[in-house]
Structure formats: structure tokens, C-alpha cells
mmCIF file of C-alpha atoms in Angstrom:
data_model
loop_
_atom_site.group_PDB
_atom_site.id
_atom_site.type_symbol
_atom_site.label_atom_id
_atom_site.label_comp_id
_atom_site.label_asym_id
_atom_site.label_seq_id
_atom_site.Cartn_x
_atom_site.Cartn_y
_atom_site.Cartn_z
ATOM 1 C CA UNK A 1 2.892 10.784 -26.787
ATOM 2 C CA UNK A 2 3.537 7.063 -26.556
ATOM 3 C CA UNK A 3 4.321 5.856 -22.785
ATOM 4 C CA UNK A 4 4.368 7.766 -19.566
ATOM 5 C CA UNK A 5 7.606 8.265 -18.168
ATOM 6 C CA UNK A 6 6.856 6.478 -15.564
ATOM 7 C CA UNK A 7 6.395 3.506 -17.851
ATOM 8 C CA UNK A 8 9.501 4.407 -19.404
ATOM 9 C CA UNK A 9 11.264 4.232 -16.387
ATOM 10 C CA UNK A 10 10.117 1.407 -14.846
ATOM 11 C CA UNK A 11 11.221 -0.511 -18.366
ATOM 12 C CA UNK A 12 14.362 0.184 -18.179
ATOM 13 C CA UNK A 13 14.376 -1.666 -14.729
ATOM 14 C CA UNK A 14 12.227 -4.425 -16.207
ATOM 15 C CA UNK A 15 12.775 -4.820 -19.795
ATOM 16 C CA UNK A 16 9.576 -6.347 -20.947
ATOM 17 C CA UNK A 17 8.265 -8.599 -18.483
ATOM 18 C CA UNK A 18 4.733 -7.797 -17.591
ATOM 19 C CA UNK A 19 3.730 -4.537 -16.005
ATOM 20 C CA UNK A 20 -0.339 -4.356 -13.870
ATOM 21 C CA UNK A 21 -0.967 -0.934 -15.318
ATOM 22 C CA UNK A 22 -4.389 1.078 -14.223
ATOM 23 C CA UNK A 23 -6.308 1.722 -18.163
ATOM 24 C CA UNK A 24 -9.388 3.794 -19.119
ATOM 25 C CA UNK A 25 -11.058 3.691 -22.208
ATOM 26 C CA UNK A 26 -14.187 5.202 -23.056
ATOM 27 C CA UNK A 27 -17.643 4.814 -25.346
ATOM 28 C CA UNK A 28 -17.866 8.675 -26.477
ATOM 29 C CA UNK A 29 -21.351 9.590 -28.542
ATOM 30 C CA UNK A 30 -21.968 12.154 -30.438
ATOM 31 C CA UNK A 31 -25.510 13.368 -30.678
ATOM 32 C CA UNK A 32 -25.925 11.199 -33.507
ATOM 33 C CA UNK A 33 -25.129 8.578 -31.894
ATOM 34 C CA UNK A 34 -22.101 7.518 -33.663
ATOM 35 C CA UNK A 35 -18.976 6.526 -31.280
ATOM 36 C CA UNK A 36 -15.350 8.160 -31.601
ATOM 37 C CA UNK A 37 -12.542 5.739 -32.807
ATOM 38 C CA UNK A 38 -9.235 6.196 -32.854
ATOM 39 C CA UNK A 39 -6.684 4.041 -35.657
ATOM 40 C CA UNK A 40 -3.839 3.017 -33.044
ATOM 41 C CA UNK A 41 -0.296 3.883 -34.190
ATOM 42 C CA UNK A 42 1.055 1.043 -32.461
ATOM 43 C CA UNK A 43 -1.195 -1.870 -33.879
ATOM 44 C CA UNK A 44 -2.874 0.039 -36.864
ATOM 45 C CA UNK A 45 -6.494 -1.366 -36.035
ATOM 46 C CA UNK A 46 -9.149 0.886 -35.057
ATOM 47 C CA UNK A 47 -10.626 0.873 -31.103
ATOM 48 C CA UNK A 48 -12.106 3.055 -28.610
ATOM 49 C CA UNK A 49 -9.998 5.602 -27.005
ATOM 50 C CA UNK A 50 -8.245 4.321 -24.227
ATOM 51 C CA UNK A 51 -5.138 5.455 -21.421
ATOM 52 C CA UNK A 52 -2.852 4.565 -18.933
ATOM 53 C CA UNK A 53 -3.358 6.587 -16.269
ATOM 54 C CA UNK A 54 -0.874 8.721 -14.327
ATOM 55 C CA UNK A 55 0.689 7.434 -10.934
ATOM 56 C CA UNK A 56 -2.124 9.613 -8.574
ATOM 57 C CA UNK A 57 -4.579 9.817 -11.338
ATOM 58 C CA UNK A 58 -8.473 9.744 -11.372
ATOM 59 C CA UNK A 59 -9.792 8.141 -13.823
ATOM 60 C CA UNK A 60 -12.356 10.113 -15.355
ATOM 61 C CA UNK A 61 -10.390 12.969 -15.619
ATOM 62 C CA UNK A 62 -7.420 11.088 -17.150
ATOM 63 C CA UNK A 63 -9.573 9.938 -19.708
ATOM 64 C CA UNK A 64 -11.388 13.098 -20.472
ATOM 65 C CA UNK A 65 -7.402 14.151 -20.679
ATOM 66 C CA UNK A 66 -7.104 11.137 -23.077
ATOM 67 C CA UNK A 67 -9.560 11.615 -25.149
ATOM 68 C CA UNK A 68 -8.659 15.466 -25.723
ATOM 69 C CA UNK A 69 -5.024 14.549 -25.904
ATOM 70 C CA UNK A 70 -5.720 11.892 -28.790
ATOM 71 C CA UNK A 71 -8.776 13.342 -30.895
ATOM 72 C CA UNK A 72 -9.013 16.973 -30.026
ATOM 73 C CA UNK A 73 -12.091 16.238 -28.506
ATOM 74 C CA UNK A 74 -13.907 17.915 -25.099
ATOM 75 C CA UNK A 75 -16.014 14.943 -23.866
ATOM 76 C CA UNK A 76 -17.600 14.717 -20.424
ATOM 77 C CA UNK A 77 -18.274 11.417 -18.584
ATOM 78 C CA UNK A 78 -22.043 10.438 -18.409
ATOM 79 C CA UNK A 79 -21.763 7.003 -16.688
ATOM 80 C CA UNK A 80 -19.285 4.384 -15.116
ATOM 81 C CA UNK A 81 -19.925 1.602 -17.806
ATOM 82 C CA UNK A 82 -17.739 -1.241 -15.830
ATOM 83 C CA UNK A 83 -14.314 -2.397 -14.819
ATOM 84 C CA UNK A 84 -12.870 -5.479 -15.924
ATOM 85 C CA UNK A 85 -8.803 -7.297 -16.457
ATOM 86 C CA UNK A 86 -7.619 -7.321 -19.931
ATOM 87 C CA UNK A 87 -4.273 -9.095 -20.971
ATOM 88 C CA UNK A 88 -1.600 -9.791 -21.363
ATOM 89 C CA UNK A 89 -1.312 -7.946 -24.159
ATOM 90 C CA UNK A 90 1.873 -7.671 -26.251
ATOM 91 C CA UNK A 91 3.062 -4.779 -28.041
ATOM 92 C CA UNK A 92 4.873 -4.560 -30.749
ATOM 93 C CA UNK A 93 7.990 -3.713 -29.305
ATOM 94 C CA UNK A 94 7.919 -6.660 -27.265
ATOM 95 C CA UNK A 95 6.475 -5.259 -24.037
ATOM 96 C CA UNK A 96 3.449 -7.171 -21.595
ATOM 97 C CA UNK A 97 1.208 -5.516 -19.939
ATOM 98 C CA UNK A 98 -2.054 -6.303 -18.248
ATOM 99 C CA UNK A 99 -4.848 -3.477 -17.561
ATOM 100 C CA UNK A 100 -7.310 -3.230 -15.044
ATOM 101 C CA UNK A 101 -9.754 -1.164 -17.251
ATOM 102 C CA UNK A 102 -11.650 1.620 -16.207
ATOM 103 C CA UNK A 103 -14.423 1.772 -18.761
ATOM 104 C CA UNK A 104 -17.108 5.084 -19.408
ATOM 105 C CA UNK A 105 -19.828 6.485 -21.597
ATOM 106 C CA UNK A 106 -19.270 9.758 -22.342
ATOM 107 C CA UNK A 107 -20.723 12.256 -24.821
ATOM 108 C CA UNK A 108 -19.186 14.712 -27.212
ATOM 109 C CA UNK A 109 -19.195 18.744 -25.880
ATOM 110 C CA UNK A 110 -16.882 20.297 -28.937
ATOM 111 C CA UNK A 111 -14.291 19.941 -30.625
ATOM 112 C CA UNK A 112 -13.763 18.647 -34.226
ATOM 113 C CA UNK A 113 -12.225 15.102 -33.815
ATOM 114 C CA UNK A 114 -8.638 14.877 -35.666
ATOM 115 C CA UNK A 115 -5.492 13.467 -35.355
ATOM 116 C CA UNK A 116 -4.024 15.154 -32.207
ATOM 117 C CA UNK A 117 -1.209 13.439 -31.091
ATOM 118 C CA UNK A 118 1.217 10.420 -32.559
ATOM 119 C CA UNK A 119 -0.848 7.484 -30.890
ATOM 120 C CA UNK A 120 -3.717 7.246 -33.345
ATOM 121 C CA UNK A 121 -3.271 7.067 -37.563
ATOM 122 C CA UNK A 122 -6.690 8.612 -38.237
ATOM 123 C CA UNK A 123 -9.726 9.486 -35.929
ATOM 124 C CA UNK A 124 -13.163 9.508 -36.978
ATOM 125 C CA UNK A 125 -16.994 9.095 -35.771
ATOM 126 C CA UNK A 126 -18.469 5.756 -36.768
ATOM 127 C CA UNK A 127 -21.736 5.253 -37.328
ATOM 128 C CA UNK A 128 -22.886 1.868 -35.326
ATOM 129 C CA UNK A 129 -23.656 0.129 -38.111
ATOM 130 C CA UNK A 130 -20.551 1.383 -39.754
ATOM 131 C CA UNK A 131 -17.744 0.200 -37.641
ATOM 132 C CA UNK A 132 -14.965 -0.800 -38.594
ATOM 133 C CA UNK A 133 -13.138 -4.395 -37.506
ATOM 134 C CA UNK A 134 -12.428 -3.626 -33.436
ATOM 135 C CA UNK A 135 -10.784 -6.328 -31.172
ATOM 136 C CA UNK A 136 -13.590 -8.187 -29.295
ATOM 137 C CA UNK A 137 -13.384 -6.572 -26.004
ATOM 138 C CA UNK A 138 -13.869 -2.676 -27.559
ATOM 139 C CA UNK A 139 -16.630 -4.317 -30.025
ATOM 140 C CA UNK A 140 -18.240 -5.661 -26.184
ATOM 141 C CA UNK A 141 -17.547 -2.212 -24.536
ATOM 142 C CA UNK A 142 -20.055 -0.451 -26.939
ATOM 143 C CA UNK A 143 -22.198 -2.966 -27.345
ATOM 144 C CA UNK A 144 -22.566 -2.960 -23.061
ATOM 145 C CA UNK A 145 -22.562 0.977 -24.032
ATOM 146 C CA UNK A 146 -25.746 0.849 -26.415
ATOM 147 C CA UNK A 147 -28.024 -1.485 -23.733
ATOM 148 C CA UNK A 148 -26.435 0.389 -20.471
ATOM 149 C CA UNK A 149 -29.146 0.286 -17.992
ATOM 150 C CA UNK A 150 -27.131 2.133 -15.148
ATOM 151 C CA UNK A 151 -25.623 -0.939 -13.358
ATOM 152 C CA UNK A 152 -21.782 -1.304 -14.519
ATOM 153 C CA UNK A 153 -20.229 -4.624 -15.623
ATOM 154 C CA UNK A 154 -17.886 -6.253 -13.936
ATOM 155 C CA UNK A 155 -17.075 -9.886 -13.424
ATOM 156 C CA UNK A 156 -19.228 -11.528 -10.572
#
């Protein structure tokens, strides 16, 4: 899927300089308890699902539309886990963008998780005591996830 057309559009105005972009990513248990990752095309590390979201967008449906449109995955949104800036980040083709994430726990409904688009390498659930190497703000996000106590994060 890569980037929104809109994304695409305003690049070709802006080449790479940074770009305030509205993200979601969400903490998705199964009834296990194991958390849906998705291996990243762009970077090849593992993290939580994430998305940009569309110009008009809400934000939990654009990431229950993520998450189905990466892992082939029905979810549905349990709780608003926090908000918080992340960036600049650099991708590999040179672009910076910072996100003003969105973040969620949400819980499986169906769907067998699998490769369903070209953004992720692999998907899989991880056991938490299983996970694989994740960049220290999606390692924080489920950790925040596993002691939620119904009051989001965000920087005070």
C-alpha cells in the first residue's frame, strides 16, 4: 500500500523535508493474550501495527482499517491507551516525518493474521514473553498496554 496519495502528493511539492502527519498504532490481544506484530517492509524490524490516517479520518476506524488492511485481521478498539509526538523519523528513502500518535488497545474478533498487504514482511502473534526486538516506543506502548488502568498517557 505504501503512502497515501495524499502523502504522495504533497512530496512531490516538498521533497523530503519534514511532514506533521496524524498516526495510529494499536496494542491488539488475542484471547491469549499475545499482541499482533507486524515485520515492516520499509525498516525490516518488527512493531505494532500502526497508520497514517486519511485527510478527514477518525482514528479508530482508520486503524481498525489498518490493522485489517495489514494482517487480515477484524479487531475492535477496547480503550484509548494515549497520545503522544514521535520523530522525526527518517525513512529509508530519505523522507521526515513526525507523528502525533493516536495509540489503542484493541482485541482480536477473527480473522487469521497473515501477510495482507506489501507494508509488513511477516505477521504473527507474540507471546509477551516472546517478543521480538521492537523500537523503544512500541516496546513502551504495550508495556502502558499490559498495566492500563483506564487513564491514557500523554505527556503532562
Amino acid at each position: 500500500m505504501g503512502s497515501p496519495d495524499f502523502i504522495v502528493n504533497l512530496r512531490k511539492k516538498i521533497g523530503h523535508e519534514p511532514l506533521w502527519l496524524p498516526g495510529v498504532r494499536g496494542v491488539v490481544f488475542d484471547d491469549a493474550g499475545r499482541v499482533l506484530l507486524g515485520e515492516r517492509s520499509d525498516t525490516g524490524g518488527w512493531a505494532l501495527i500502526t497508520g497514517i490516517l486519511d485527510p478527514g479520518e477518525e482514528p479508530g476506524p482508520g486503524l481498525i482499517r489498518e490493522i485489517f488492511e495489514e494482517t487480515a485481521v477484524v479487531a475492535r478498539i477496547e480503550h484509548l491507551l494515549g497520545v503522544s509526538a514521535v520523530g522525526p523519523v527518517t525513512f529509508p528513502n530519505n523522507d521526515v516525518c513526525d507523528f502525533l500518535n493516536i495509540e489503542f488497545i484493541c482485541r482480536y474478533v477473527s480473522g487469521t493474521a497473515c501477510v495482507n498487504d506489501d507494508e509488513s514482511l511477516d505477521v504473527a502473534w507474540f507471546a509477551i514473553e516472546d517478543l521480538p526486538p521492537l523500537r523503544p516506543g512500541h516496546l513502551a506502548c504495550i508495556e502502558r498496554a499490559l498495566v492500563f488502568d483506564g487513564t491514557p498517557y500523554f505527556q503532562r
